[in-house]
Amino acid sequence: MRPIARRQTVQEFEYQRSMAVGVFLRADAVDGKVGLRRASNTCIRLEPSAMSPGVASINFDAVVEAPNPTDELFHQVVKPCLSIVCGGRDVSVIAAGCSASGKSHMMRGGTSTVGMVERCLEAMFDLVHDASKQDASRLTYIEMGCLWVEDTSETNAATALQAVRTLNDALQLYEAHQRAMVATNAHSAVLCRVHSSYQDTVVVGSLALVDVNGASSMVALPCDPPSSTANNLESVIPHSSALNLWHSTYMGSSYVPCLLLGLRTHASCQQQPDHTSPLSPVMTTSSDDSDDESEQVVMTSQLPTKRSLDAALKALAAEKALTLRCAVRISQLNDMINEHKLKLVQLMANQVQTDVTALKQRQDVVPSLYPSEHNTLTMSQFSSRLTKVIDETKQVVAMKDQYIAQLEQKVQDGAALLATAEAAVENERAARVSTASELEVTAAQLYEARRQLADQVAENSSLTSAFEASKIEAAAWKQQVQAQHRRAVHVLEKKVAEQSQVLHRLKRQCDEVVAAEGIRWQAKIDALRSEQADKEQEQSRAAVGRTETLMAQHAAALDALTNDVASWETKYRDVVQMKEVVQSHLETVRLECAQLQTKVATLQEASAARFLRDTTNTKETVDQGTQHDDAGEEAPPPRGGQDTAADAMIQSMIAEVEQARKRDAHLSHALAMANRHEHEANVRLSHVQGDLHSCRRENLELLWALHKRDHSLRVLEQRHAFVMDRCNPSLSY
């Protein structure tokens, strides 16, 4: 068998690698502020905004805007890429995009919906089953592993692959992986490997299913050759180093990426600058980063403090400056597009529209400019261009009006926010006044507590003098107790010396007993080791003998099948040759029969003509005899010799035709027998070929079982060596 080729070079990678991108939109613009729209099944339109005033469109492989986009994305984007995994290719399905766009719900599924991971696993098992049905000698088994990858991990996390026999085993393993979530900010990674053995070749294909958590990390996609564009993209969208390390370890660089991008249609999610200032602490928005379909929650500030108020004042000052700048810009725009100018522009547009209508009706509006009738084409071109300019001018005016309305709305929002901040400042001032009154009350309470504390100090001085007297009495009692303790300690030291001598004597006796027991147990362990080694050798010899016997039986059966195939092929060739001879002979006989039938028909026609002629002659003779009866003359006798000879010849020809028919029937029967023998030979040959395929498959299974048993024996030997090392006595005191 040829060795396993796990990774291929770029020259050997025949599949044209291209990234399939599918986009699913979450319609969360309930307030009418739409930033993204689905233009078609493969196109997204970006609405005008402050960062991109124009209208732009981006094309993808598929664009879906539905509550459950899993089915459409699977059939349009993911399923066409899965068929190459059984051929030894690597495919990576990556779900990324905005936070709270529904990535995890799409990958995992819900109570009433099927997720992308389950659909991919089901499709892989269906592909493996179809490949096994097409080729009976194909052996395939699937390994699967699941892992949670954290960004804080600095080392590569290994994925433990387990063999899965059915789809239910794979789904149970994935459900256990979902229940064992380590952190809310971890990335879910599922790896599925397909090992296929066919035509003396072993190939391995991998399928990676990655659910990227949040919008602040991404997997580094392949870029061949690497360019500065990938580096710029990585600087804008940071990559998860831990996820990249895991992905590059198990997938390499020669894989087919399939990107599922989740976006939100709200205008706030359309475009974001690379470096933004922090939001105001007075009101900030927060969204759940678990990729669930949850709305944004307004986080209100807690109790007002000096720091929060200072931050609010700074934020209000910045927003006020921004409002002033916007007001200046709005005034400039109003100066540029005031009512007089709008009327003038409208008047000019109406005049131009009138001129265009006149030009379309071939009226001579300005005879001095168009004196010739040959300028009709030029006037039509001018009309179309002028109409286009007017439409573009109207679009620009509408866009400017919309932008002015947005700026006015922002100014109103800033004024409302300023009023809210002023109300908060007034509340803070009232709180400070109440705090000052509370401080005065607290000072009075402290003065009273100080007076009470002075009284307690006087009491404490009297108690201190009493304590000094009791301290002198306690010192005398302590000296007496110490003398008694010294006498007791001397007695205890004598007892400890005696007990230490007894302990040393017992320790020597224990050492002697332990040494004797160690020698005895070592002898038993050596005997058990030798006995176990003999049993293992006998078992290994018996297993090798059984395997050799099975191999010999299969080799003999294979030789017998080969001999049967050769004999049947020889018989088949003989039958085919005999069939060809019989067919040629049958064609010859049929040709002879046709010739004889032609001769018989000719003779019958000649006999009929002769009979008619003889009849006519006989009639004429009879008439002549009747005429000469009176004269006494006799009629000549009829000629019957020639008719008898012709009848005999006809009878002989008929006999030959009958004989030819019998011969034809006999040859037809022989040809039918030859066809039946040929059919039986073909059936037997197909059975023999099926038995040959079965024997080959059994040989492959036996070889795989032999390798597995060798691996098990090596594992048992290693375990035995480990157990023997652990069983060595190591007694120390």
XYZ file of C-alpha atoms in Angstrom, residues 31-487:
457
model
C -36.629 52.601 14.028
C -36.238 53.117 10.273
C -32.471 53.773 10.385
C -31.410 51.243 7.755
C -27.741 51.044 6.775
C -27.725 47.791 4.770
C -30.329 46.378 2.405
C -30.612 43.137 0.438
C -30.673 44.224 -3.204
C -30.844 40.702 -4.704
C -29.961 37.083 -3.939
C -26.252 37.905 -4.363
C -25.975 41.674 -3.700
C -26.000 44.024 -0.677
C -26.654 47.765 -0.989
C -25.075 50.289 1.416
C -27.323 53.270 2.094
C -25.869 56.838 2.222
C -24.274 57.801 5.535
C -21.893 60.385 6.989
C -18.884 58.205 6.169
C -20.058 57.183 2.687
C -22.432 59.765 1.143
C -22.958 57.744 -2.046
C -24.795 54.472 -2.648
C -22.578 51.376 -2.965
C -23.271 47.695 -3.653
C -21.225 44.571 -2.892
C -21.689 41.145 -4.535
C -21.371 37.810 -2.714
C -22.125 34.179 -3.519
C -25.399 34.319 -1.563
C -27.290 36.933 0.473
C -30.072 35.726 2.795
C -32.406 37.840 4.939
C -34.649 35.421 6.842
C -35.296 34.402 10.470
C -33.605 31.034 9.785
C -30.974 31.374 7.017
C -29.303 28.005 7.685
C -31.104 26.014 4.978
C -30.445 28.466 2.126
C -26.789 29.074 3.072
C -26.152 25.328 3.375
C -27.552 24.453 -0.067
C -26.131 27.506 -1.883
C -22.669 27.922 -0.284
C -21.591 25.049 1.996
C -22.920 21.840 0.384
C -21.060 22.263 -2.985
C -17.747 22.388 -1.059
C -18.302 19.217 1.026
C -18.001 16.714 -1.844
C -14.192 17.164 -2.050
C -13.599 16.056 1.562
C -14.031 12.346 0.654
C -11.354 12.827 -2.028
C -8.717 13.918 0.500
C -9.252 17.713 0.453
C -9.622 20.079 3.435
C -12.617 22.413 3.831
C -13.102 25.028 6.571
C -16.561 26.508 7.297
C -16.139 29.736 9.336
C -19.040 31.731 10.841
C -18.023 35.322 11.645
C -19.440 38.831 11.633
C -21.153 41.375 13.900
C -22.037 40.683 17.502
C -25.664 39.652 18.112
C -26.116 38.819 14.416
C -27.164 35.191 15.063
C -23.916 33.326 14.214
C -24.085 30.866 17.109
C -27.825 30.273 16.594
C -27.162 29.458 12.936
C -24.293 27.053 13.746
C -25.859 25.312 16.767
C -29.559 25.470 15.867
C -32.507 25.744 18.226
C -35.346 23.671 19.621
C -37.250 23.687 16.314
C -34.408 24.373 13.839
C -31.418 22.346 12.634
C -27.995 24.008 12.889
C -25.247 24.228 10.285
C -22.987 21.784 12.190
C -25.668 19.065 12.232
C -26.417 19.584 8.519
C -22.714 19.326 7.598
C -22.247 16.128 9.639
C -25.361 14.555 8.086
C -24.149 15.493 4.583
C -20.698 13.978 5.292
C -22.190 10.643 6.392
C -24.463 10.626 3.301
C -21.450 11.236 1.019
C -19.489 8.421 2.687
C -22.478 6.051 2.327
C -22.908 6.916 -1.373
C -19.183 6.400 -2.037
C -19.298 2.972 -0.334
C -22.317 1.970 -2.458
C -20.524 2.955 -5.672
C -17.341 1.045 -4.754
C -17.802 -2.059 -2.580
C -14.043 -2.355 -1.907
C -13.845 1.156 -0.388
C -13.136 1.312 3.362
C -13.958 4.552 5.209
C -14.013 5.610 8.836
C -14.611 9.018 10.415
C -12.943 10.710 13.392
C -14.377 13.743 15.182
C -13.150 16.144 17.843
C -14.622 19.247 19.543
C -12.833 22.035 21.415
C -13.438 25.448 23.001
C -10.607 27.855 22.064
C -9.988 30.840 24.358
C -8.114 33.987 23.302
C -6.268 34.087 26.630
C -4.618 30.718 25.967
C -0.956 31.123 24.914
C -0.374 27.465 23.991
C -1.917 25.322 21.295
C -4.833 23.287 22.600
C -4.802 19.700 21.279
C -8.034 18.222 19.919
C -8.771 14.642 21.000
C -10.197 12.821 17.963
C -12.681 9.986 18.539
C -13.921 7.441 15.999
C -17.649 7.823 15.235
C -19.560 5.014 13.503
C -22.948 6.665 12.967
C -24.475 10.119 12.750
C -26.065 9.709 16.194
C -22.620 9.165 17.766
C -21.345 12.373 16.153
C -24.383 14.383 17.295
C -24.078 13.060 20.861
C -20.402 14.082 20.921
C -21.308 17.573 19.664
C -24.098 17.960 22.255
C -21.664 16.996 25.019
C -19.264 19.626 23.651
C -22.003 22.287 23.807
C -22.838 21.385 27.411
C -19.157 21.682 28.396
C -18.785 25.394 27.513
C -15.722 26.763 29.362
C -16.346 30.519 28.911
C -18.780 32.876 27.216
C -16.007 34.412 25.083
C -14.592 31.108 23.791
C -14.640 30.070 20.120
C -16.315 26.770 19.204
C -14.245 24.510 16.913
C -15.338 21.120 15.498
C -12.903 18.966 13.468
C -14.071 15.998 11.355
C -11.554 13.763 9.529
C -12.529 11.223 6.839
C -10.056 8.366 6.192
C -10.738 6.547 2.880
C -8.976 3.462 1.468
C -9.684 2.488 -2.151
C -7.644 1.102 -5.076
C -4.610 0.476 -2.794
C -4.575 4.174 -1.834
C -5.310 5.881 1.489
C -6.420 9.549 1.569
C -7.435 11.769 4.488
C -9.762 14.786 4.202
C -10.687 17.238 6.972
C -13.736 19.404 7.657
C -13.413 22.243 10.211
C -16.509 24.034 11.569
C -15.535 27.241 13.425
C -17.927 29.563 15.277
C -16.031 32.835 15.889
C -17.297 34.550 19.040
C -17.955 38.308 18.852
C -16.804 40.782 16.220
C -13.328 41.554 17.622
C -11.556 38.421 16.334
C -11.272 36.469 13.113
C -9.457 33.480 11.569
C -6.571 34.316 9.218
C -7.823 33.267 5.779
C -5.360 31.878 3.175
C -3.698 34.434 0.885
C -1.599 32.900 -1.909
C 0.719 34.680 -2.567
C 0.701 36.825 0.623
C 0.237 40.513 -0.059
C 0.003 43.770 1.815
C -3.801 43.651 1.535
C -3.946 40.759 3.999
C -1.724 42.681 6.442
C -3.924 45.776 6.166
C -7.038 43.655 6.721
C -5.456 42.072 9.794
C -4.706 45.531 11.202
C -8.380 46.548 10.764
C -9.920 43.220 11.899
C -7.679 41.658 14.585
C -7.166 37.917 14.426
C -7.367 35.522 17.341
C -3.857 34.118 17.837
C -5.100 31.041 19.713
C -7.717 30.285 17.039
C -5.169 30.846 14.242
C -2.711 28.493 15.960
C -5.322 25.732 16.284
C -6.581 26.237 12.727
C -3.113 26.230 11.128
C -2.097 23.145 13.141
C -4.965 20.951 11.935
C -5.817 22.521 8.541
C -2.505 23.903 7.237
C -2.600 26.435 4.418
C -3.973 24.370 1.490
C -7.646 24.282 2.486
C -10.826 25.568 0.848
C -12.402 28.341 2.985
C -16.161 28.820 3.166
C -17.068 32.059 4.997
C -20.542 32.691 6.489
C -20.721 36.412 7.365
C -23.380 37.754 9.730
C -24.380 41.440 9.400
C -26.999 43.717 10.944
C -29.114 46.135 8.909
C -29.158 48.969 11.456
C -27.346 52.148 10.403
C -25.131 52.037 13.508
C -23.690 48.711 12.308
C -23.028 49.838 8.719
C -19.531 51.335 9.110
C -17.342 52.080 12.110
C -14.066 54.087 12.104
C -10.846 52.337 13.065
C -10.228 54.587 16.117
C -13.246 56.021 17.928
C -13.534 58.113 21.083
C -15.169 56.548 24.162
C -18.899 57.027 24.563
C -20.464 59.325 27.116
C -20.808 57.758 30.591
C -24.262 59.274 30.999
C -25.855 56.875 28.523
C -24.051 53.949 26.903
C -25.427 51.056 24.902
C -24.445 47.467 25.476
C -25.305 44.302 23.619
C -25.012 40.690 24.621
C -21.942 39.115 23.032
C -23.365 35.614 23.095
C -24.598 36.006 19.490
C -28.216 35.577 20.554
C -30.917 37.593 18.861
C -31.274 40.120 21.695
C -31.941 43.805 21.378
C -29.624 46.490 22.703
C -30.087 47.396 26.366
C -29.710 50.980 27.602
C -27.350 51.030 30.611
C -28.361 53.849 32.975
C -25.831 55.422 35.311
C -25.901 54.590 39.004
C -25.949 57.085 41.854
C -24.358 60.409 40.797
C -20.836 61.002 42.101
C -18.370 63.806 41.640
C -16.328 61.791 39.153
C -19.370 60.822 37.090
C -20.607 64.422 37.083
C -17.209 65.729 35.977
C -17.129 63.167 33.189
C -20.672 64.137 32.220
C -19.737 67.819 32.140
C -16.703 67.076 29.961
C -18.837 64.989 27.623
C -21.437 67.758 27.475
C -18.748 70.325 26.685
C -17.432 68.140 23.864
C -20.949 67.598 22.532
C -21.656 71.331 22.795
C -18.527 72.104 20.762
C -19.630 69.510 18.208
C -23.082 71.116 18.139
C -21.550 74.539 17.537
C -19.439 73.174 14.694
C -22.513 71.496 13.230
C -24.478 74.738 13.607
C -21.802 76.636 11.676
C -21.869 73.961 8.983
C -25.665 74.072 8.839
C -25.646 77.858 8.521
C -23.123 77.600 5.703
C -25.291 75.037 3.948
C -28.347 77.235 4.454
C -26.439 80.171 2.968
C -25.466 78.005 -0.002
C -28.969 76.670 -0.547
C -31.430 79.344 0.524
C -34.912 79.904 -0.683
C -33.924 82.436 -3.348
C -31.323 80.129 -4.828
C -33.731 77.219 -4.723
C -36.309 79.258 -6.629
C -33.640 80.304 -9.119
C -32.512 76.715 -9.597
C -36.132 75.577 -9.976
C -36.758 78.321 -12.565
C -33.627 77.343 -14.497
C -34.615 73.681 -14.319
C -38.100 74.463 -15.648
C -36.622 76.540 -18.475
C -34.154 73.792 -19.363
C -36.976 71.214 -19.225
C -39.038 73.398 -21.591
C -36.091 73.673 -23.980
C -35.560 69.914 -23.818
C -39.253 69.292 -24.588
C -39.053 71.682 -27.517
C -35.920 69.973 -28.806
C -37.641 66.581 -28.533
C -40.576 67.943 -30.588
C -38.058 69.233 -33.151
C -38.982 72.850 -32.549
C -36.433 75.552 -33.309
C -36.078 77.287 -29.914
C -32.866 79.141 -30.757
C -32.654 79.407 -34.572
C -29.311 81.184 -34.486
C -27.715 78.279 -32.606
C -29.236 75.488 -34.724
C -29.577 76.836 -38.292
C -29.118 73.447 -39.955
C -31.449 70.461 -40.039
C -28.493 68.071 -39.838
C -28.006 68.801 -36.128
C -30.993 66.679 -35.033
C -28.717 63.942 -33.644
C -26.641 66.523 -31.775
C -29.769 68.049 -30.244
C -31.063 64.643 -29.103
C -27.694 63.865 -27.489
C -27.718 67.262 -25.784
C -31.283 66.594 -24.614
C -30.364 63.220 -23.058
C -27.255 64.630 -21.381
C -29.171 67.632 -20.063
C -31.902 65.359 -18.681
C -29.249 63.255 -16.944
C -27.626 66.379 -15.442
C -31.016 67.578 -14.163
C -31.724 64.179 -12.532
C -28.290 64.131 -10.887
C -28.822 67.701 -9.626
C -32.157 66.684 -8.095
C -30.512 63.672 -6.424
C -27.743 65.869 -4.975
C -30.302 68.390 -3.675
C -32.362 65.580 -2.103
C -29.239 64.077 -0.519
C -28.199 67.476 0.873
C -31.712 68.003 2.294
C -31.545 64.588 3.939
C -28.100 65.343 5.365
C -29.348 68.713 6.707
C -32.305 66.946 8.342
C -29.913 64.474 9.978
C -27.746 67.328 11.285
C -30.810 69.122 12.683
C -31.872 65.904 14.407
C -28.387 65.553 15.922
C -28.535 69.178 17.186
C -31.927 68.509 18.786
C -30.591 65.332 20.410
C -27.593 67.283 21.750
C -29.882 69.967 23.195
C -32.018 67.310 24.874
C -28.901 65.669 26.292
C -27.665 69.064 27.568
C -30.991 69.689 29.288
C -30.767 66.260 30.918
C -27.234 67.032 32.145
C -28.321 70.414 33.572
C -31.129 68.681 35.443
C -28.569 66.201 36.820
C -26.351 69.131 37.965
C -29.309 70.758 39.759
C -30.032 67.455 41.468
C -26.373 67.267 42.542
C -26.538 70.764 44.022
C -29.656 69.874 46.017
C -27.901 66.718 47.203
C -24.901 68.809 48.360
C -27.171 71.157 50.388
C -28.806 68.196 52.096
C -25.345 66.723 52.744
C -24.186 69.985 54.434
C -27.160 69.933 56.805
C -26.423 66.307 57.621
C -22.786 67.239 58.362
C -23.876 69.899 60.909
C -26.021 67.350 62.720
C -23.107 64.910 62.671
C -20.732 67.560 64.224
C -23.117 68.095 67.143
C -23.274 64.360 67.684
C -19.458 64.181 67.663
C -19.176 66.912 70.371
C -21.506 64.968 72.631
C -19.547 61.767 71.979
C -16.288 63.590 72.897
C -17.689 64.625 76.290
C -18.772 61.065 76.981
C -15.315 59.860 75.973
C -13.640 62.162 78.586
C -15.781 60.605 81.332
C -14.756 57.159 80.147
C -11.047 58.183 80.272
C -11.364 59.106 83.974
C -12.919 55.753 84.707
C -10.141 54.039 82.746
C -7.412 55.728 84.915
C -8.933 54.318 88.101
C -9.182 50.936 86.488
C -5.500 51.181 85.453
C -4.306 51.617 89.077
C -6.327 48.595 90.115
C -4.837 46.661 87.224
C -1.253 47.474 88.356
C -1.927 46.042 91.799
C -3.394 42.872 90.343
C -0.408 42.644 88.007
C 2.050 42.506 90.977
C 0.029 39.694 92.558
C -0.027 37.806 89.246
C 3.815 38.036 88.945
C 4.310 36.351 92.332
C 1.836 33.597 91.428
C 3.589 33.134 88.078
C 6.967 32.503 89.771
C 5.438 29.774 91.940
C 3.799 28.119 88.912
C 7.084 28.208 86.922
C 8.955 26.387 89.741
C 6.281 23.675 89.735
C 6.509 23.410 85.906
C 10.296 22.996 86.016
C 9.992 20.085 88.441
